[in-house]
Backbone as numpy.savetxt, mean C-alpha at the origin, in Angstrom:
# Nx Ny Nz CAx CAy CAz Cx Cy Cz
-16.22 -4.37 -19.32 -16.73 -3.89 -18.02 -15.58 -3.69 -17.04
-15.60 -2.58 -16.33 -14.59 -2.34 -15.30 -14.92 -3.15 -14.05
-13.88 -3.46 -13.28 -14.10 -4.14 -12.01 -14.71 -3.19 -10.99
-14.39 -1.91 -11.15 -14.84 -0.91 -10.17 -15.08 0.42 -10.86
-16.25 1.00 -10.62 -16.58 2.34 -11.12 -17.01 3.21 -9.95
-16.27 4.26 -9.70 -16.54 5.16 -8.58 -16.85 6.54 -9.13
-17.99 7.10 -8.73 -18.44 8.38 -9.28 -18.88 9.32 -8.17
-18.08 10.37 -7.94 -18.39 11.41 -6.95 -18.67 10.84 -5.56
-17.94 9.82 -5.17 -18.14 9.19 -3.87 -17.75 10.16 -2.76
-18.65 10.34 -1.81 -18.47 11.34 -0.77 -18.92 10.79 0.58
-18.18 11.13 1.64 -18.58 10.72 2.98 -18.31 11.84 3.99
-19.38 12.22 4.66 -19.31 13.15 5.78 -19.48 12.40 7.08
-18.70 12.77 8.10 -18.95 12.36 9.48 -19.35 13.64 10.23
-20.64 13.87 10.33 -21.09 15.15 10.87 -20.68 16.26 9.93
-19.89 17.20 10.42 -19.41 18.30 9.59 -18.07 17.99 8.93
-17.48 16.84 9.30 -16.17 16.48 8.75 -16.32 15.79 7.40
-15.68 16.35 6.38 -15.69 15.76 5.05 -14.50 14.81 4.94
-14.77 13.50 5.05 -13.71 12.49 5.07 -13.28 12.08 3.67
-14.24 11.95 2.76 -13.96 11.61 1.36 -14.72 12.60 0.49
-14.00 13.27 -0.40 -14.53 14.46 -1.07 -14.74 14.24 -2.57
-15.91 13.70 -2.93 -16.33 13.59 -4.34 -15.25 12.97 -5.23
-14.79 11.80 -4.85 -13.75 11.15 -5.65 -14.37 10.29 -6.75
-13.71 10.27 -7.91 -14.17 9.48 -9.06 -12.97 8.80 -9.69
-13.10 7.51 -9.98 -12.05 6.77 -10.69 -12.61 5.41 -11.12
-11.86 4.73 -11.97 -12.23 3.40 -12.43 -11.05 2.45 -12.24
-11.36 1.19 -11.98 -10.34 0.15 -11.90 -10.69 -0.91 -12.93
-9.78 -1.16 -13.84 -10.02 -2.14 -14.90 -9.94 -3.57 -14.36
-10.65 -4.48 -15.00 -10.55 -5.88 -14.62 -9.12 -6.37 -14.85
-8.59 -7.08 -13.87 -7.23 -7.60 -13.97 -6.16 -6.61 -13.56
-6.55 -5.42 -13.14 -5.59 -4.39 -12.77 -5.16 -4.55 -11.31
-3.92 -4.16 -11.02 -3.44 -4.05 -9.65 -3.41 -2.56 -9.35
-4.36 -2.10 -8.53 -4.57 -0.67 -8.30 -4.20 -0.32 -6.86
-3.47 0.76 -6.68 -3.07 1.19 -5.34 -3.64 2.54 -4.97
-3.98 2.69 -3.70 -4.44 3.98 -3.17 -3.49 4.38 -2.05
-2.78 5.50 -2.25 -1.78 5.97 -1.31 -2.23 7.26 -0.65
-1.76 7.46 0.57 -2.05 8.70 1.27 -1.77 8.53 2.74
-1.55 9.63 3.45 -1.25 9.55 4.88 -2.47 9.12 5.69
-2.23 8.78 6.94 -3.32 8.42 7.84 -4.31 9.57 7.94
-5.60 9.25 7.83 -6.62 10.29 7.89 -6.95 10.90 6.54
-6.28 10.43 5.48 -6.52 10.99 4.15 -7.84 10.52 3.55
-8.35 9.36 4.03 -9.61 8.83 3.51 -9.50 7.46 2.88
-8.33 6.81 2.99 -8.12 5.51 2.35 -9.07 4.45 2.90
-9.05 4.27 4.22 -9.87 3.22 4.83 -11.35 3.52 4.68
-11.75 4.78 4.82 -13.15 5.15 4.62 -13.59 4.80 3.21
-12.71 5.04 2.23 -13.04 4.70 0.84 -13.25 3.21 0.68
-12.35 2.40 1.22 -12.49 0.95 1.12 -13.76 0.47 1.81
-14.07 1.05 2.96 -15.28 0.63 3.69 -16.54 0.94 2.88
-16.54 2.03 2.14 -17.68 2.33 1.28 -17.73 1.40 0.08
-16.58 1.12 -0.51 -16.54 0.27 -1.70 -16.92 -1.18 -1.40
-16.72 -1.60 -0.16 -17.03 -2.99 0.22 -18.36 -3.13 0.93
-19.13 -2.04 0.99 -20.47 -2.12 1.56 -20.54 -2.05 3.07
-19.41 -1.76 3.73 -19.40 -1.67 5.20 -19.83 -0.30 5.69
-19.83 0.68 4.81 -20.16 2.05 5.19 -20.95 2.69 4.06
-22.06 3.29 4.41 -22.90 3.92 3.40 -22.38 5.30 3.06
-22.17 5.60 1.78 -21.69 6.93 1.41 -22.76 8.00 1.64
-22.31 9.23 1.84 -23.25 10.34 1.96 -23.87 10.65 0.61
-23.04 10.55 -0.43 -23.53 10.74 -1.81 -22.55 10.09 -2.77
-22.95 10.03 -4.03 -22.12 9.40 -5.03 -22.43 7.91 -5.16
-21.81 7.27 -6.13 -22.08 5.86 -6.38 -20.79 5.07 -6.56
-20.89 3.78 -6.28 -19.79 2.84 -6.53 -20.39 1.55 -7.05
-19.81 1.05 -8.12 -20.26 -0.22 -8.70 -19.10 -1.21 -8.74
-19.34 -2.40 -8.22 -18.37 -3.48 -8.24 -18.85 -4.53 -9.23
-18.05 -4.78 -10.27 -18.44 -5.71 -11.33 -19.83 -5.37 -11.87
-20.12 -4.07 -11.96 -21.40 -3.60 -12.47 -22.53 -3.55 -11.47
-22.27 -3.97 -10.21 -23.32 -4.04 -9.19 -23.22 -2.85 -8.26
-24.33 -2.16 -8.04 -24.37 -1.00 -7.15 -24.14 -1.45 -5.71
-23.12 -0.88 -5.06 -22.73 -1.31 -3.72 -23.80 -1.00 -2.68
-24.47 0.14 -2.81 -25.48 0.53 -1.83 -26.78 -0.25 -2.04
-27.18 -0.40 -3.29 -28.46 -1.06 -3.57 -28.40 -2.58 -3.43
-27.24 -3.17 -3.71 -27.13 -4.64 -3.70 -25.87 -5.10 -2.96
-25.76 -4.77 -1.67 -24.54 -5.10 -0.93 -24.28 -6.60 -0.82
-25.33 -7.41 -0.74 -25.15 -8.87 -0.63 -24.55 -9.43 -1.91
-25.05 -8.97 -3.06 -24.51 -9.42 -4.34 -23.05 -8.99 -4.51
-22.73 -7.81 -4.00 -21.35 -7.31 -4.09 -20.41 -8.20 -3.27
-20.84 -8.61 -2.08 -19.99 -9.42 -1.21 -19.60 -10.75 -1.86
-20.43 -11.25 -2.76 -20.10 -12.49 -3.46 -18.99 -12.28 -4.49
-18.75 -11.01 -4.87 -17.77 -10.69 -5.90 -16.43 -10.24 -5.34
-16.35 -10.07 -4.03 -15.13 -9.47 -3.45 -14.59 -10.30 -2.29
-13.28 -10.16 -2.10 -12.62 -10.61 -0.89 -12.06 -9.39 -0.21
-12.09 -9.35 1.12 -11.65 -8.16 1.85 -10.66 -8.57 2.94
-9.51 -7.92 2.93 -8.51 -8.15 3.97 -8.16 -6.79 4.57
-8.69 -6.54 5.76 -8.40 -5.28 6.44 -7.20 -5.47 7.35
-6.63 -4.35 7.79 -5.46 -4.40 8.66 -5.78 -5.12 9.97
-7.03 -5.00 10.43 -7.41 -5.57 11.72 -8.04 -6.96 11.60
-8.23 -7.45 10.36 -8.87 -8.75 10.17 -7.97 -9.86 10.69
-8.55 -10.80 11.42 -7.79 -11.91 11.98 -8.61 -13.19 11.89
-7.94 -14.34 11.73 -8.65 -15.61 11.79 -9.01 -15.93 13.25
-9.84 -16.94 13.45 -10.21 -17.37 14.79 -9.05 -18.17 15.37
-8.46 -17.66 16.46 -7.23 -18.23 17.00 -7.42 -19.61 17.59
-8.61 -19.90 18.12 -8.85 -21.20 18.76 -9.15 -22.30 17.74
-9.30 -21.91 16.47 -9.59 -22.87 15.41 -8.34 -23.13 14.59
-8.31 -24.28 13.91 -7.19 -24.60 13.02 -7.30 -23.76 11.75
-6.20 -23.71 11.00 -6.21 -23.00 9.72 -7.27 -23.60 8.80
-7.34 -24.92 8.77 -8.31 -25.61 7.92 -9.74 -25.24 8.31
-10.03 -25.27 9.61 -11.39 -24.98 10.06 -11.77 -23.52 9.81
-10.78 -22.62 9.88 -11.05 -21.22 9.54 -11.50 -21.09 8.09
-10.84 -21.83 7.20 -11.22 -21.77 5.79 -12.57 -22.44 5.53
-12.83 -23.54 6.25 -14.13 -24.19 6.09 -15.26 -23.26 6.55
-15.01 -22.55 7.63 -16.01 -21.61 8.15 -16.23 -20.47 7.15
-15.12 -19.91 6.62 -15.23 -18.80 5.67 -15.99 -19.25 4.42
-15.72 -20.46 3.95 -16.42 -20.97 2.78 -17.90 -21.17 3.02
-18.25 -21.60 4.25 -19.67 -21.81 4.58 -20.43 -20.50 4.58
-19.74 -19.39 4.89 -20.38 -18.08 4.88 -20.79 -17.67 3.47
-20.16 -18.30 2.47 -20.51 -18.03 1.07 -21.33 -19.16 0.46
-21.85 -20.03 1.34 -22.71 -21.14 0.90 -22.02 -22.05 -0.12
-20.73 -22.26 0.04 -20.00 -23.14 -0.86 -20.24 -24.60 -0.50
-20.43 -25.48 -1.46 -20.53 -26.91 -1.18 -19.26 -27.41 -0.51
-19.38 -28.44 0.32 -18.25 -28.94 1.12 -17.07 -29.35 0.24
-17.32 -30.10 -0.83 -16.21 -30.56 -1.66 -15.50 -29.40 -2.35
-16.25 -28.35 -2.71 -15.67 -27.16 -3.34 -14.81 -26.39 -2.34
-15.33 -26.27 -1.11 -14.58 -25.61 -0.04 -13.24 -26.32 0.19
-13.30 -27.64 0.28 -12.10 -28.42 0.59 -11.06 -28.32 -0.52
-11.51 -28.37 -1.76 -10.58 -28.26 -2.88 -9.90 -26.89 -2.91
-10.71 -25.84 -2.72 -10.17 -24.48 -2.74 -9.24 -24.24 -1.56
-9.61 -24.75 -0.38 -8.78 -24.58 0.81 -7.42 -25.26 0.63
-7.43 -26.47 0.08 -6.18 -27.19 -0.15 -5.28 -26.41 -1.10
-5.84 -25.91 -2.19 -5.05 -25.15 -3.16 -4.45 -23.89 -2.55
-5.28 -23.15 -1.81 -4.82 -21.89 -1.23 -3.75 -22.11 -0.17
-3.95 -23.08 0.70 -2.98 -23.34 1.77 -1.64 -23.82 1.19
-1.69 -24.56 0.10 -0.45 -24.98 -0.55 0.26 -23.79 -1.19
-0.52 -22.94 -1.88 0.07 -21.76 -2.51 0.69 -20.83 -1.48
0.10 -20.75 -0.30 0.58 -19.85 0.75 1.59 -20.52 1.67
1.93 -21.77 1.39 2.98 -22.46 2.13 2.63 -22.88 3.54
1.34 -23.10 3.83 0.96 -23.50 5.19 0.08 -24.75 5.21
0.07 -25.49 4.11 -0.78 -26.69 4.05 -0.35 -27.73 5.10
0.95 -27.87 5.32 1.44 -28.87 6.29 1.04 -28.53 7.72
0.63 -27.28 7.96 0.23 -26.86 9.32 -1.27 -26.58 9.39
-2.00 -27.13 8.44 -3.43 -26.83 8.33 -4.25 -27.24 9.54
-3.78 -28.25 10.29 -4.57 -28.74 11.43 -4.14 -28.13 12.76
-3.17 -27.22 12.71 -2.73 -26.55 13.94 -3.65 -25.37 14.26
-3.78 -25.08 15.55 -4.54 -23.89 15.95 -3.80 -22.63 15.48
-4.55 -21.71 14.94 -3.95 -20.48 14.42 -3.33 -19.66 15.54
-3.81 -19.85 16.77 -3.23 -19.14 17.90 -1.76 -19.44 18.10
-1.27 -20.56 17.56 0.14 -20.91 17.65 0.97 -20.32 16.52
0.32 -19.67 15.56 1.02 -19.13 14.39 1.64 -17.77 14.68
2.68 -17.45 13.93 3.25 -16.10 13.97 2.29 -15.13 13.29
2.57 -13.83 13.43 1.71 -12.83 12.81 1.69 -12.98 11.30
2.85 -13.31 10.72 2.92 -13.48 9.28 2.09 -14.66 8.79
2.13 -15.78 9.53 1.34 -16.95 9.15 -0.15 -16.70 9.33
-0.51 -15.96 10.36 -1.94 -15.62 10.56 -2.44 -14.77 9.39
-1.59 -13.87 8.91 -1.99 -13.05 7.78 -2.22 -13.91 6.54
-1.42 -14.94 6.37 -1.62 -15.85 5.23 -2.96 -16.57 5.33
-3.32 -16.97 6.56 -4.63 -17.63 6.76 -5.74 -16.64 6.43
-5.59 -15.39 6.85 -6.58 -14.36 6.58 -6.77 -14.16 5.08
-5.66 -14.15 4.34 -5.73 -14.00 2.89 -6.47 -15.18 2.27
-6.14 -16.40 2.74 -6.81 -17.59 2.22 -8.31 -17.54 2.49
-8.71 -17.06 3.67 -10.13 -16.95 4.01 -10.85 -15.98 3.07
-10.17 -14.89 2.72 -10.78 -13.88 1.84 -10.90 -14.39 0.41
-10.08 -15.40 0.05 -10.06 -15.90 -1.32 -10.78 -17.23 -1.49
-11.33 -17.77 -0.41 -11.91 -19.11 -0.44 -12.99 -19.24 -1.51
-13.77 -18.18 -1.76 -14.86 -18.26 -2.73 -14.44 -17.77 -4.12
-13.11 -17.62 -4.30 -12.54 -17.25 -5.60 -13.15 -15.96 -6.16
-13.08 -14.86 -5.40 -13.68 -13.60 -5.87 -12.84 -12.97 -6.99
-13.47 -12.28 -7.93 -12.72 -11.62 -9.01 -12.02 -10.34 -8.56
-12.43 -9.80 -7.40 -11.86 -8.53 -6.91 -11.47 -8.68 -5.45
-10.22 -8.34 -5.12 -9.71 -8.45 -3.76 -9.31 -7.07 -3.25
-9.85 -6.70 -2.08 -9.50 -5.44 -1.41 -8.52 -5.73 -0.29
-7.41 -4.99 -0.26 -6.37 -5.18 0.75 -6.07 -3.84 1.41
-6.30 -3.76 2.71 -6.03 -2.54 3.46 -4.80 -2.79 4.34
-3.65 -2.24 3.94 -2.38 -2.41 4.65 -2.07 -3.88 4.93
-1.96 -4.73 3.90 -1.80 -6.17 4.12 -0.49 -6.59 4.76
0.58 -5.78 4.63 1.87 -6.19 5.18 2.29 -5.35 6.39
1.37 -4.54 6.92 1.71 -3.68 8.06 2.13 -4.53 9.26
3.28 -4.22 9.83 3.74 -4.89 11.04 4.34 -6.25 10.84
4.49 -6.70 9.58 5.05 -8.03 9.33 6.57 -7.95 9.17
7.24 -9.07 9.45 8.67 -9.14 9.22 8.94 -9.14 7.72
10.18 -8.87 7.36 10.55 -8.70 5.95 10.23 -9.94 5.13
10.54 -11.12 5.66 10.32 -12.36 4.91 8.84 -12.60 4.65
8.00 -12.40 5.68 6.56 -12.60 5.52 5.98 -11.60 4.53
6.40 -10.34 4.64 5.89 -9.31 3.73 6.28 -9.63 2.29
7.50 -10.08 2.09 7.96 -10.41 0.73 7.16 -11.58 0.16
6.90 -12.59 1.00 6.15 -13.76 0.54 4.74 -13.37 0.13
4.10 -12.50 0.93 2.73 -12.08 0.63 2.70 -11.23 -0.64
3.67 -10.36 -0.82 3.73 -9.56 -2.06 3.87 -10.45 -3.28
4.71 -11.47 -3.19 4.91 -12.38 -4.31 3.64 -13.16 -4.61
2.94 -13.58 -3.55 1.67 -14.29 -3.74 0.65 -13.39 -4.43
0.56 -12.14 -3.99 -0.39 -11.20 -4.58 -0.06 -10.93 -6.04
1.23 -10.84 -6.36 1.64 -10.61 -7.75 1.19 -11.77 -8.64
1.39 -12.99 -8.15 0.99 -14.17 -8.93 -0.53 -14.25 -9.04
-1.22 -13.90 -7.97 -2.69 -13.91 -7.98 -3.21 -12.93 -9.03
-2.60 -11.76 -9.10 -2.99 -10.77 -10.08 -2.68 -11.23 -11.51
-1.55 -11.90 -11.68 -1.18 -12.41 -13.00 -2.19 -13.44 -13.50
-2.85 -14.13 -12.58 -3.85 -15.13 -12.96 -5.22 -14.49 -13.22
-5.31 -13.16 -13.04 -6.53 -12.46 -13.44 -7.32 -11.79 -12.34
-6.96 -11.99 -11.08 -7.68 -11.34 -9.98 -7.36 -9.85 -9.95
-8.40 -9.02 -9.90 -8.22 -7.58 -9.75 -7.91 -7.30 -8.29
-6.91 -6.47 -8.03 -6.52 -6.18 -6.64 -6.54 -4.68 -6.40
-7.19 -4.31 -5.29 -7.25 -2.91 -4.84 -6.50 -2.84 -3.52
-5.41 -2.11 -3.51 -4.49 -2.08 -2.37 -4.39 -0.69 -1.78
-4.47 -0.60 -0.44 -4.06 0.63 0.23 -2.83 0.30 1.07
-1.87 1.18 1.05 -0.64 0.95 1.80 0.05 2.28 2.06
0.83 2.32 3.15 1.69 3.50 3.34 3.13 3.15 2.97
3.36 1.89 2.53 4.66 1.50 2.03 4.74 1.85 0.54
5.36 2.97 0.24 5.35 3.48 -1.12 6.10 2.54 -2.06
7.20 1.95 -1.58 7.95 1.00 -2.41 7.08 -0.20 -2.79
6.22 -0.62 -1.85 5.31 -1.73 -2.13 4.38 -1.41 -3.29
3.82 -0.22 -3.27 2.94 0.20 -4.36 3.70 0.30 -5.67
4.92 0.79 -5.62 5.74 0.94 -6.82 6.05 -0.42 -7.43
6.30 -1.42 -6.58 6.64 -2.77 -7.06 5.44 -3.50 -7.64
4.24 -3.27 -7.06 3.09 -4.11 -7.38 2.08 -3.48 -8.34
1.88 -2.17 -8.27 0.69 -1.57 -8.88 0.87 -1.14 -10.33
-0.19 -1.37 -11.12 -0.25 -0.86 -12.49 -0.53 0.64 -12.48
-1.43 1.04 -11.60 -1.75 2.46 -11.44 -1.89 2.77 -9.95
-1.68 4.04 -9.63 -1.76 4.48 -8.24 -2.58 5.76 -8.16
-3.51 5.80 -7.21 -4.22 7.02 -6.89 -3.66 7.59 -5.60
-3.50 8.90 -5.54 -2.99 9.54 -4.32 -4.09 10.41 -3.74
-4.41 10.13 -2.48 -5.50 10.83 -1.81 -4.94 11.67 -0.67
-5.43 12.89 -0.55 -5.01 13.80 0.51 -6.22 14.60 0.97
-6.46 14.56 2.28 -7.59 15.28 2.87 -8.90 14.95 2.17
-9.04 13.67 1.81 -10.28 13.21 1.20 -10.39 13.43 -0.30
-9.43 14.14 -0.90 -9.47 14.43 -2.34 -8.48 13.53 -3.09
-8.89 13.05 -4.24 -7.99 12.30 -5.12 -7.21 13.32 -5.93
-5.92 13.48 -5.60 -5.15 14.57 -6.19 -4.28 14.12 -7.35
-4.11 12.81 -7.54 -3.33 12.30 -8.67 -3.74 10.86 -8.94
-3.69 10.47 -10.21 -4.04 9.11 -10.61 -3.30 8.77 -11.90
-2.33 7.85 -11.79 -1.55 7.48 -12.97 -0.69 6.27 -12.63
0.06 5.80 -13.60 1.00 4.70 -13.34 2.15 5.23 -12.48
2.79 4.37 -11.70 3.93 4.84 -10.91 4.99 5.52 -11.76
5.28 4.97 -12.95 6.31 5.56 -13.79 5.93 6.95 -14.28
4.65 7.13 -14.63 4.22 8.46 -15.08 4.25 9.47 -13.95
3.89 9.02 -12.75 3.95 9.91 -11.59 5.38 10.32 -11.30
6.29 9.37 -11.45 7.71 9.69 -11.25 8.22 10.60 -12.36
7.76 10.36 -13.58 8.22 11.16 -14.72 7.82 12.62 -14.57
6.68 12.86 -13.94 6.22 14.24 -13.75 7.17 15.03 -12.86
8.00 14.31 -12.13 8.92 14.96 -11.20 10.37 14.88 -11.69
10.56 14.55 -12.99 11.91 14.26 -13.46 12.70 15.47 -13.91
12.14 16.66 -13.82 12.95 17.84 -14.09 14.05 17.92 -13.03
13.73 17.40 -11.85 14.70 17.39 -10.77 15.37 16.02 -10.72
16.69 16.01 -10.63 17.47 14.78 -10.55 18.08 14.66 -9.15
18.62 13.48 -8.88 19.25 13.22 -7.59 20.69 12.81 -7.82
21.60 13.45 -7.12 22.99 13.01 -7.08 23.21 12.41 -5.70
23.57 11.13 -5.67 23.76 10.43 -4.40 25.26 10.22 -4.18
25.74 10.64 -3.02 27.17 10.58 -2.75 27.41 9.99 -1.36
28.49 9.23 -1.25 28.92 8.77 0.07 30.41 9.09 0.21
30.79 9.49 1.43 32.17 9.85 1.71 32.82 8.80 2.60
34.15 8.84 2.67 34.89 7.88 3.48 34.58 7.98 4.95
34.12 9.15 5.39 33.70 9.31 6.79 32.54 10.29 6.82
31.74 10.17 7.87 30.58 11.06 7.98 30.90 12.20 8.94
30.58 13.40 8.53 30.74 14.59 9.37 29.36 15.06 9.78
29.13 15.18 11.06 27.83 15.61 11.57 27.40 16.93 10.93
26.21 16.93 10.39 25.67 18.16 9.79 26.18 18.44 8.40
26.83 17.45 7.77 27.41 17.69 6.45 26.35 18.02 5.40
25.14 17.43 5.57 24.08 17.72 4.60 23.65 19.19 4.64
23.81 19.82 5.81 23.47 21.25 5.92 24.48 22.12 5.17
25.71 21.60 5.08 26.72 22.31 4.30 26.52 22.08 2.80
26.16 20.82 2.46 25.98 20.49 1.04 24.79 21.22 0.43
23.75 21.48 1.22 22.57 22.15 0.68 22.88 23.59 0.28
24.00 24.12 0.76 24.40 25.49 0.43 25.08 25.59 -0.94
25.41 24.42 -1.53 26.02 24.45 -2.87 25.03 25.09 -3.85
25.52 25.84 -4.80 24.66 26.70 -5.61 23.64 25.93 -6.44
23.95 24.70 -6.85 23.03 23.96 -7.72 22.16 22.95 -6.97
22.23 22.96 -5.64 21.48 21.99 -4.83 20.19 22.62 -4.32
19.06 21.92 -4.56 17.77 22.42 -4.09 17.48 21.99 -2.65
17.80 20.72 -2.35 17.57 20.17 -1.01 18.38 18.89 -0.89
18.54 18.41 0.36 19.30 17.19 0.60 18.50 16.24 1.48
18.89 14.97 1.40 18.26 13.94 2.24 19.32 12.90 2.59
19.41 12.54 3.87 20.36 11.52 4.30 19.71 10.15 4.18
20.41 9.21 3.53 19.93 7.85 3.34 21.02 6.89 3.81
20.96 6.47 5.08 22.01 5.61 5.61 23.34 6.33 5.58
24.35 5.71 4.92 25.66 6.36 4.84 25.80 7.23 3.59
24.68 7.43 2.89 24.69 8.22 1.66 23.89 9.51 1.85
24.21 10.49 1.04 23.46 11.75 1.05 22.95 12.00 -0.36
21.67 12.27 -0.47 21.05 12.55 -1.76 20.87 14.06 -1.91
21.35 14.57 -3.04 21.25 16.00 -3.33 20.32 16.18 -4.53
19.24 16.91 -4.35 18.25 17.14 -5.40 18.63 18.39 -6.18
18.63 18.26 -7.51 19.14 19.35 -8.34 18.52 19.32 -9.73
18.56 20.47 -10.40 18.17 20.56 -11.81 19.40 20.52 -12.72
20.58 20.47 -12.10 21.83 20.48 -12.87 22.82 19.51 -12.23
22.64 18.20 -12.47 23.50 17.21 -11.81 24.98 17.36 -12.16
25.31 17.76 -13.38 26.71 17.92 -13.77 27.41 18.96 -12.89
26.72 20.08 -12.69 27.30 21.13 -11.86 27.44 20.68 -10.42
26.44 19.93 -9.92 26.51 19.45 -8.53 27.70 18.52 -8.35
27.94 17.65 -9.32 29.07 16.72 -9.22 30.39 17.50 -9.15
30.50 18.56 -9.96 31.70 19.39 -9.91 31.84 20.05 -8.54
30.71 20.56 -8.02 30.76 21.24 -6.73 31.07 20.28 -5.59
30.57 19.05 -5.68 30.86 18.05 -4.65 32.35 17.72 -4.64
32.94 17.61 -5.82 34.37 17.31 -5.91 35.20 18.39 -5.23
34.86 19.65 -5.51 35.57 20.77 -4.87 35.34 20.78 -3.37
34.06 20.47 -2.96 33.71 20.43 -1.54 34.54 19.37 -0.82
34.61 18.16 -1.41 35.34 17.06 -0.80 36.83 17.39 -0.69
37.37 18.01 -1.75 38.78 18.38 -1.72 39.06 19.39 -0.62
38.16 20.36 -0.47 38.34 21.37 0.56 38.23 20.83 1.97
37.45 19.76 2.15 37.25 19.16 3.47 38.16 17.96 3.71
39.01 17.66 2.70 39.89 16.50 2.76 39.09 15.21 2.95
38.00 15.08 2.17 37.13 13.92 2.24 37.33 13.05 1.00
37.29 11.74 1.20 37.36 10.82 0.08 35.94 10.49 -0.39
35.67 10.61 -1.69 34.37 10.22 -2.25 34.40 8.72 -2.53
33.58 7.95 -1.81 33.53 6.50 -1.96 32.69 6.12 -3.18
31.56 6.80 -3.35 30.70 6.55 -4.51 29.89 7.79 -4.82
29.55 7.95 -6.11 28.69 9.06 -6.53 27.87 8.59 -7.74
26.57 8.77 -7.67 25.67 8.29 -8.72 24.58 9.32 -9.00
24.09 9.31 -10.23 22.94 10.14 -10.60 21.71 9.25 -10.66
20.66 9.61 -9.94 19.43 8.82 -9.86 18.26 9.63 -10.40
17.19 8.91 -10.79 15.93 9.60 -11.13 15.04 9.58 -9.90
14.12 10.53 -9.77 13.24 10.57 -8.61 12.40 9.30 -8.46
12.04 8.98 -7.24 11.26 7.79 -6.92 9.78 8.15 -6.79
8.96 7.12 -6.61 7.55 7.35 -6.36 7.36 8.11 -5.06
8.23 7.86 -4.10 8.16 8.62 -2.85 8.42 10.11 -3.08
9.35 10.42 -3.96 9.61 11.83 -4.29 8.37 12.47 -4.90
7.69 11.70 -5.78 6.47 12.22 -6.39 5.41 12.46 -5.32
5.31 11.53 -4.36 4.33 11.66 -3.29 4.62 12.88 -2.42
5.89 13.07 -2.09 6.28 14.24 -1.30 5.93 15.52 -2.03
6.18 15.53 -3.34 5.88 16.71 -4.15 4.39 17.02 -4.15
3.56 15.97 -4.17 2.11 16.14 -4.26 1.44 16.39 -2.91
1.95 15.73 -1.86 1.27 15.78 -0.56 2.07 16.43 0.55
3.40 16.47 0.38 4.24 16.97 1.46 4.60 15.90 2.47
4.13 14.64 2.24 4.39 13.55 3.18 5.35 12.54 2.57
6.34 12.11 3.35 7.22 11.03 2.93 6.65 9.71 3.44
7.27 8.58 3.03 6.81 7.28 3.52 7.00 7.18 5.02
8.07 7.79 5.56 8.30 7.75 7.00 7.22 8.54 7.73
6.86 9.71 7.18 5.77 10.49 7.77 4.48 9.67 7.79
4.19 9.00 6.67 2.98 8.21 6.55 2.98 7.04 7.54
4.14 6.38 7.67 4.23 5.25 8.59 4.01 5.70 10.02
4.60 6.83 10.39 4.42 7.35 11.76 2.95 7.70 12.01
2.31 8.30 11.01 0.91 8.67 11.16 0.02 7.43 11.25
0.36 6.37 10.48 -0.40 5.12 10.56 -0.24 4.51 11.95
0.98 4.54 12.51 1.23 3.98 13.84 0.44 4.74 14.90
0.42 6.07 14.78 -0.35 6.89 15.71 -1.83 6.55 15.61
-2.32 6.39 14.36 -3.72 6.03 14.15 -4.06 4.69 14.77
-3.14 3.70 14.63 -3.40 2.38 15.22 -3.43 2.46 16.74
-2.52 3.26 17.33 -2.49 3.41 18.79 -3.78 4.06 19.30
-4.29 5.02 18.55 -5.55 5.67 18.94 -6.70 4.68 18.94
-6.73 3.79 17.89 -7.78 2.78 17.81 -7.71 1.83 19.00
-6.47 1.43 19.37 -6.29 0.51 20.51 -6.77 1.17 21.79
-6.42 2.44 21.99 -6.82 3.16 23.19 -8.34 3.30 23.26
-8.96 3.59 22.09 -10.42 3.74 22.07 -11.11 2.43 22.41
-10.52 1.30 21.94 -11.11 -0.01 22.27 -11.03 -0.30 23.75
-9.97 0.24 24.38 -9.78 -0.04 25.80 -10.58 0.87 26.72
-11.24 1.88 26.13 -12.02 2.82 26.95 -13.27 2.15 27.49
């Protein structure tokens, strides 16, 4: 049995088609990612799959249970962590978990055992009696994750779980999720951090304008784009606009600046390396390093959607600002 079966799932908001007849399956024990820019339909999809939003048409089954017909039964099978989910700040971490467990009718001793295990795994057991309002954003997110897992659900939904977190907190949460998945929990992740999906996911679906336009493992998605290679070069000094000159080389398709390095996309890396050497000699530039790379998952995403991770992050930030403004109206 699959953890998730989605068949022609569709959602209209008036005349706006937000999710367009998408179909896919998520295997039990799989770490599945859904990628796409803000407004592509990621959050709407999760809201339908978790019973928070009724689809216009189509079906979704969680652990074999119809989400629309039996939403209460579905909630017992899932944990949900949305970008906006927060613990109760005036309560301690421990009391937040006790409250979350009571919502699932868990016996007191079972709640306490599960809470102790989760807080230890997430590294906050020693602060269990502190008010969450005193916690950093990263620690609050850990409490939120523990609350979603208190009833030990077989399927966990995560909507942008590391958005806005510092590097250390994000890394800790990714490592926790990886271990959780290794122990058998199925995880459904939406993120605009493409590297995060590449590191964690067994398979990735890419959604654009409500349509599921690609579905495969990260490596297969990258392989589909491997006719084009990348030559990455750094020079002893940077010349303003140098990438505009490099893109004129005969074997270069396009260029991208990455810190102090420039990436040149090509179908003939050997020729590009020769041309770079001549270019550097003509400009009296020293080549500090030069490497041939294979395309990344981000390159595959750009090829499929036209959006880079930076574009997606900016769009997500704009979307969050709009939500904040709407709340303040």
